[in-house]
Short mmCIF file of N, CA and C in Angstrom, two decimals:
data_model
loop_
_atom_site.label_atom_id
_atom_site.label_comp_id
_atom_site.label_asym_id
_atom_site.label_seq_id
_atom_site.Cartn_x
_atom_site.Cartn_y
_atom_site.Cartn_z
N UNK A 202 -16.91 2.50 -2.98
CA UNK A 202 -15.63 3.06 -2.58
C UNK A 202 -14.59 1.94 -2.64
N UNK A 203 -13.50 2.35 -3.14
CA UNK A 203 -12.56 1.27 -3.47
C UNK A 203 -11.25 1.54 -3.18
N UNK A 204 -10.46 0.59 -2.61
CA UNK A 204 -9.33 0.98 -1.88
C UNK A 204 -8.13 0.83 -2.48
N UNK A 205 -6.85 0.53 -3.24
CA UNK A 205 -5.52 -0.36 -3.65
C UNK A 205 -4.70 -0.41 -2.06
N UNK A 206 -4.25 -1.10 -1.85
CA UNK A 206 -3.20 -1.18 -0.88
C UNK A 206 -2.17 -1.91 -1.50
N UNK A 207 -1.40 -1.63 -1.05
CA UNK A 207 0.31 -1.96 -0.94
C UNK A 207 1.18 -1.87 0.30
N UNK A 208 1.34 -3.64 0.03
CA UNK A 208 2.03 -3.99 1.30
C UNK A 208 3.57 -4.77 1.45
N UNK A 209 4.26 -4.38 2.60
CA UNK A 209 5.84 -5.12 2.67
C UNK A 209 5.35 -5.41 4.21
N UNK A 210 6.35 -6.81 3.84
CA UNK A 210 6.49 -7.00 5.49
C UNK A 210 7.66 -6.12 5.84
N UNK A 211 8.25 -6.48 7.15
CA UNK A 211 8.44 -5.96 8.00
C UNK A 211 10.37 -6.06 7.52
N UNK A 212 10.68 -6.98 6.69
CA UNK A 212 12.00 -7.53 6.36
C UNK A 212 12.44 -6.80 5.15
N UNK A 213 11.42 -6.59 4.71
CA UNK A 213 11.74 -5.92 3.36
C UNK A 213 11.65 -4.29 3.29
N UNK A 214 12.26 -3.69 2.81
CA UNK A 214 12.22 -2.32 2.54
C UNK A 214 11.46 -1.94 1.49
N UNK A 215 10.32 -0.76 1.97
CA UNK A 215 10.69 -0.32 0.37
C UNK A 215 10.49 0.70 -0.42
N UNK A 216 9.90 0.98 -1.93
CA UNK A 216 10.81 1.34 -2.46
C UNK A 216 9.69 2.86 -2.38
N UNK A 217 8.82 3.41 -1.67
CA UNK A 217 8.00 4.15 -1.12
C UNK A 217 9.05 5.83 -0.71
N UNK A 218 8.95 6.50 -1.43
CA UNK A 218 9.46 7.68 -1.13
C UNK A 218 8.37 8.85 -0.17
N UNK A 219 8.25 9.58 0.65
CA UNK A 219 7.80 9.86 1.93
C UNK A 219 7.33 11.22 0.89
N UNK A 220 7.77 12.14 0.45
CA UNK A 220 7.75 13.35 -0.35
C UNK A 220 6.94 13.14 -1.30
N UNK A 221 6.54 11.70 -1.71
CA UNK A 221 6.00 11.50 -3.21
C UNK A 221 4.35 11.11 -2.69
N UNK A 222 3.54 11.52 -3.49
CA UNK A 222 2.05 10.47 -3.38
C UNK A 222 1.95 9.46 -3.45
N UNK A 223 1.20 8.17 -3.30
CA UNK A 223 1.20 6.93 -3.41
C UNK A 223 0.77 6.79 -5.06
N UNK A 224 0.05 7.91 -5.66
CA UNK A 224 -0.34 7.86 -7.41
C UNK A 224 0.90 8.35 -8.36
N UNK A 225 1.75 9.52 -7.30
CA UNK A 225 2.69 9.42 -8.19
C UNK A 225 4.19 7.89 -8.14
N UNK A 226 4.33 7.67 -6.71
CA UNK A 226 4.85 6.50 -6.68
C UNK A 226 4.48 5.50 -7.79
N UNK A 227 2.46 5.34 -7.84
CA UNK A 227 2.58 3.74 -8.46
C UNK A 227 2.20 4.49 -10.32
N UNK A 228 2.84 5.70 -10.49
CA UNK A 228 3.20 6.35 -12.12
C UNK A 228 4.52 6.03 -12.00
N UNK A 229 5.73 6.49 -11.40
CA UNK A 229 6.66 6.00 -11.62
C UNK A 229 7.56 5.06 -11.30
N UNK A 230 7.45 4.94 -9.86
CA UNK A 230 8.45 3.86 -9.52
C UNK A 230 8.34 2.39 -9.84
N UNK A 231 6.55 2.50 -9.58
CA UNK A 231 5.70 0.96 -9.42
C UNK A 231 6.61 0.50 -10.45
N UNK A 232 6.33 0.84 -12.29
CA UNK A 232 6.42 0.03 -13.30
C UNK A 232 7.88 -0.95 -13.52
N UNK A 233 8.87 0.20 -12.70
CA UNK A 233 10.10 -0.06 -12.87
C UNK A 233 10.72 -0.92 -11.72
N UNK A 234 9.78 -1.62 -11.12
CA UNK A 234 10.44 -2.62 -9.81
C UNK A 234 10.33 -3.64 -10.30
N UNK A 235 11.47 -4.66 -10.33
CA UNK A 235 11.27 -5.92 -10.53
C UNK A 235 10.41 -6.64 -10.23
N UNK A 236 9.52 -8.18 -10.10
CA UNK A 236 8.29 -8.96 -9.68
C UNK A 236 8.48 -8.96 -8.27
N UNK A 237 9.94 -9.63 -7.97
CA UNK A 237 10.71 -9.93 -6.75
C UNK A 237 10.41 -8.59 -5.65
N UNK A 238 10.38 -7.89 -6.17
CA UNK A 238 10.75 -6.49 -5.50
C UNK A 238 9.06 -5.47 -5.11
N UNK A 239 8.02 -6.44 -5.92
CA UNK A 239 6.72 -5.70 -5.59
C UNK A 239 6.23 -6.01 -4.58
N UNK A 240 5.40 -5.14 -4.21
CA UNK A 240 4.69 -5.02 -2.76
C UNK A 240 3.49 -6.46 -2.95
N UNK A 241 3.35 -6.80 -1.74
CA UNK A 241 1.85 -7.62 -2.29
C UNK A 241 0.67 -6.49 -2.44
N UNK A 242 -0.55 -6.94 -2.50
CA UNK A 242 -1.08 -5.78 -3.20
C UNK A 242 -2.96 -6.41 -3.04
N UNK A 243 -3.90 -5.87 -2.66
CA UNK A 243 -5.21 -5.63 -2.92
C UNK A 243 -5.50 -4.87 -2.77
N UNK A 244 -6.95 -4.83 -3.05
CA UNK A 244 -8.04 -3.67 -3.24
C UNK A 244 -9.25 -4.43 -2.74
N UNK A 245 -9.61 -3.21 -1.55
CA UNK A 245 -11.10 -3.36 -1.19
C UNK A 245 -11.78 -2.69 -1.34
N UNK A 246 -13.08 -3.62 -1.40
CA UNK A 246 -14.08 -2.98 -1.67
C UNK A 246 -15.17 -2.71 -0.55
N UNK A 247 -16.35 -1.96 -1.16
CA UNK A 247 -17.34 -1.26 0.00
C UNK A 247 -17.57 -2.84 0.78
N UNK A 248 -17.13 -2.24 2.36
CA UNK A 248 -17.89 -3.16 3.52
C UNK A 248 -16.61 -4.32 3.70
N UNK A 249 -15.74 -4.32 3.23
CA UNK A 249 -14.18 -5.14 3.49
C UNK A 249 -13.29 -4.41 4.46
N UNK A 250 -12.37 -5.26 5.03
CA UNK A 250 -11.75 -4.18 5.77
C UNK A 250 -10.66 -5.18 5.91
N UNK A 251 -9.36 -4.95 6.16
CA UNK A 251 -7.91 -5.31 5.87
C UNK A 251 -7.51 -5.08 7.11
N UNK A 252 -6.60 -6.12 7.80
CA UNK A 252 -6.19 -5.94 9.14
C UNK A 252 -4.79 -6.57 8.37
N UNK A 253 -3.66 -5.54 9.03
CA UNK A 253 -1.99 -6.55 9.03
C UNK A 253 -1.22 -6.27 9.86
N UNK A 254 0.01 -7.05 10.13
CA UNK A 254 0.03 -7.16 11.19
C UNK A 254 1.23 -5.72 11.76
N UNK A 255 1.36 -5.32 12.76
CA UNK A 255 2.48 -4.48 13.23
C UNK A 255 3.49 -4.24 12.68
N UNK A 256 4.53 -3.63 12.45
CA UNK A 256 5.22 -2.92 11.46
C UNK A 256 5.32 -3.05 10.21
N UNK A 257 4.52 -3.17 9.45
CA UNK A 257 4.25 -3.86 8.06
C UNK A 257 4.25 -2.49 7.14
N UNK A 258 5.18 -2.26 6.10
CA UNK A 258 5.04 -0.96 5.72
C UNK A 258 3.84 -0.92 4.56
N UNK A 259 2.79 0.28 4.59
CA UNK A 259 2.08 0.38 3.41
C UNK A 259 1.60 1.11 2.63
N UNK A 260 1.14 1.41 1.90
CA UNK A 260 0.84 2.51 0.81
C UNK A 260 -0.42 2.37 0.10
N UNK A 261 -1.71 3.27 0.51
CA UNK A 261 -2.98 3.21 -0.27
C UNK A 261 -3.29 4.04 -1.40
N UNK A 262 -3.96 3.62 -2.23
CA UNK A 262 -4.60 4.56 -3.09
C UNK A 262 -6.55 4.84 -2.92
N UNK A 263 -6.76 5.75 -2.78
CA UNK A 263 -8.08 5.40 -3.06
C UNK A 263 -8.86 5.92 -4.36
N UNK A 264 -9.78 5.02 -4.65
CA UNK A 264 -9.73 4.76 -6.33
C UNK A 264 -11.13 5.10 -6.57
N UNK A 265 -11.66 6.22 -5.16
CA UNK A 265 -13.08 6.74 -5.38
C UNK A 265 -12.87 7.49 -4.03
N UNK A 266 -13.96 8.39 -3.96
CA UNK A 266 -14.01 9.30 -2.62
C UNK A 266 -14.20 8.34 -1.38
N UNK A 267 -13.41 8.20 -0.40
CA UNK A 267 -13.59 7.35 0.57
C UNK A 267 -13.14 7.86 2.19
N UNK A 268 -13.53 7.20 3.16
CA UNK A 268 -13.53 7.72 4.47
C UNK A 268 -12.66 6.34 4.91
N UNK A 269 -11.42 6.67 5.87
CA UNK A 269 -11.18 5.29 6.27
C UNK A 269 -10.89 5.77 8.05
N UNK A 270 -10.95 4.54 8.54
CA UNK A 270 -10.39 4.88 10.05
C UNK A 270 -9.31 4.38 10.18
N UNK A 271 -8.01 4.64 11.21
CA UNK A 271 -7.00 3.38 11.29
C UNK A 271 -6.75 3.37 12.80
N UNK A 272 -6.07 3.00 13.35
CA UNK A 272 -6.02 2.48 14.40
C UNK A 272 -4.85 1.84 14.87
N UNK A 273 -4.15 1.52 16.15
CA UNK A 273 -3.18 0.88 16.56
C UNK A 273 -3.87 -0.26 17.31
N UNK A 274 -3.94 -1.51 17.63
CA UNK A 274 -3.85 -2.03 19.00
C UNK A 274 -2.36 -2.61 19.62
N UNK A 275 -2.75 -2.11 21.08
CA UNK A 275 -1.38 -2.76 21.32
C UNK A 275 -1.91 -3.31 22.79
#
């Protein structure tokens, strides 16, 4: 099971439309953002797990049938 994430901190906006999928986002918008302007970006894999920090905006794809949990701590 394999994950993409896409991530902004907290300063940056971005360019993530709420109405759209994260597959149709990274078909159209992804290609057309400048370097400056891309999200940082991995992919995990089975048995990894990604912690960031509090208001950090993000956007997954999953790139096989997958189960995830998420969580707040505060």
């Amino acid at each position: 099971v394999f994950q993409r994430w896409f991530l902004y901190p907290p300063d940056k906006t971005p360019h993530f439309h709420p109405n759209e999928t994260t597959l149709a986002w990274l078909h159209r918008t992804y290609p057309t953002l400048p370097r400056a302007e891309r999200p940082l970006e991995c992919t995990l894999r089975p048995g990894e797990v990604l912690y960031f920090p509090d208001r950090w905006w993000h956007a997954t794809l999953n790139l096989d049938t997958s189960v995830f949990i998420s969580t707040f701590l505060g």
